[in-house]
mmCIF file of C-alpha atoms in Angstrom:
data_model
loop_
_atom_site.group_PDB
_atom_site.id
_atom_site.type_symbol
_atom_site.label_atom_id
_atom_site.label_comp_id
_atom_site.label_asym_id
_atom_site.label_seq_id
_atom_site.Cartn_x
_atom_site.Cartn_y
_atom_site.Cartn_z
ATOM 1 C CA MET A 1 -14.055 -13.119 63.160
ATOM 2 C CA ALA A 2 -15.279 -9.527 63.349
ATOM 3 C CA THR A 3 -11.853 -8.275 62.260
ATOM 4 C CA ASP A 4 -11.933 -10.660 59.294
ATOM 5 C CA LYS A 5 -15.330 -9.298 58.283
ATOM 6 C CA ILE A 6 -14.082 -5.710 58.569
ATOM 7 C CA TYR A 7 -10.989 -6.617 56.528
ATOM 8 C CA TYR A 8 -13.018 -8.202 53.734
ATOM 9 C CA LEU A 9 -15.582 -5.392 53.727
ATOM 10 C CA GLY A 10 -12.737 -2.892 53.381
ATOM 11 C CA LYS A 11 -11.188 -4.960 50.617
ATOM 12 C CA GLN A 12 -14.571 -5.226 48.872
ATOM 13 C CA GLN A 13 -15.058 -1.458 49.081
ATOM 14 C CA LYS A 14 -11.609 -0.816 47.574
ATOM 15 C CA LEU A 15 -12.328 -3.250 44.741
ATOM 16 C CA GLN A 16 -15.688 -1.587 44.061
ATOM 17 C CA GLN A 17 -13.997 1.813 43.929
ATOM 18 C CA LYS A 18 -11.367 0.467 41.557
ATOM 19 C CA LEU A 19 -14.085 -1.075 39.374
ATOM 20 C CA ALA A 20 -15.925 2.264 39.283
ATOM 21 C CA ARG A 21 -12.726 4.044 38.164
ATOM 22 C CA VAL A 22 -12.120 1.427 35.478
ATOM 23 C CA LYS A 23 -15.712 1.768 34.246
ATOM 24 C CA ASP A 24 -15.395 5.564 34.157
ATOM 25 C CA GLN A 25 -12.143 5.329 32.196
ATOM 26 C CA LEU A 26 -13.721 2.845 29.814
ATOM 27 C CA VAL A 27 -16.571 5.261 29.114
ATOM 28 C CA VAL A 28 -14.064 8.050 28.446
ATOM 29 C CA ASP A 29 -12.056 5.790 26.125
ATOM 30 C CA VAL A 30 -15.162 4.754 24.181
ATOM 31 C CA ILE A 31 -16.243 8.381 23.779
ATOM 32 C CA ASN A 32 -12.760 9.351 22.579
ATOM 33 C CA LEU A 33 -12.717 6.495 20.075
ATOM 34 C CA ALA A 34 -16.163 7.444 18.810
ATOM 35 C CA ASN A 35 -15.095 11.069 18.375
ATOM 36 C CA ARG A 36 -11.958 10.002 16.537
ATOM 37 C CA ALA A 37 -14.011 7.740 14.267
ATOM 38 C CA VAL A 38 -16.416 10.578 13.477
ATOM 39 C CA GLY A 39 -13.467 12.829 12.624
ATOM 40 C CA GLU A 40 -11.948 10.223 10.331
ATOM 41 C CA ILE A 41 -15.299 9.626 8.623
ATOM 42 C CA GLN A 42 -15.639 13.366 8.000
ATOM 43 C CA GLU A 43 -12.121 13.469 6.520
ATOM 44 C CA ILE A 44 -12.957 10.590 4.190
ATOM 45 C CA GLN A 45 -16.213 12.265 3.151
ATOM 46 C CA ASN A 46 -14.333 15.493 2.381
ATOM 47 C CA GLU A 47 -11.734 13.592 0.355
ATOM 48 C CA ASN A 48 -14.509 11.803 -1.543
ATOM 49 C CA LYS A 49 -16.142 15.151 -2.372
ATOM 50 C CA GLU A 50 -12.823 16.456 -3.697
ATOM 51 C CA ILE A 51 -12.356 13.327 -5.810
ATOM 52 C CA GLU A 52 -15.902 13.611 -7.166
ATOM 53 C CA GLU A 53 -15.256 17.257 -8.113
ATOM 54 C CA ILE A 54 -12.030 16.315 -9.906
ATOM 55 C CA ILE A 55 -13.788 13.514 -11.801
ATOM 56 C CA LYS A 56 -16.614 15.871 -12.751
ATOM 57 C CA LYS A 57 -14.149 18.482 -14.041
ATOM 58 C CA GLU A 58 -12.267 15.838 -16.030
ATOM 59 C CA GLU A 59 -15.509 14.620 -17.600
ATOM 60 C CA GLU A 60 -16.489 18.190 -18.460
ATOM 61 C CA THR A 61 -13.061 18.730 -20.015
ATOM 62 C CA LYS A 62 -13.383 15.543 -22.084
ATOM 63 C CA ILE A 63 -16.811 16.652 -23.311
ATOM 64 C CA HIS A 64 -15.454 20.103 -24.142
ATOM 65 C CA ILE A 65 -12.512 18.619 -26.082
ATOM 66 C CA LYS A 66 -14.840 16.210 -27.897
ATOM 67 C CA ASN A 67 -17.164 19.071 -28.850
ATOM 68 C CA LYS A 68 -14.207 21.123 -30.138
ATOM 69 C CA LYS A 69 -13.012 18.219 -32.285
ATOM 70 C CA GLU A 70 -16.492 17.683 -33.681
ATOM 71 C CA ALA A 71 -16.840 21.393 -34.439
ATOM 72 C CA LYS A 72 -13.707 21.315 -36.610
#
């Protein structure tokens, strides 16, 4: 009976250690995913800024062309 208790306590300790490692790895994975998401969001924001600048330049060009035509 005492040996059974020792066996199960040892088994319980190993399972708790394994659970702790899994929890630690899960935290690392979540942090990595969050960092990746932040990086992707920043890329999208940069692309959006570039697109907005292109649209603004195109609108300015259209206005400039329109003004030239009206001046003639």
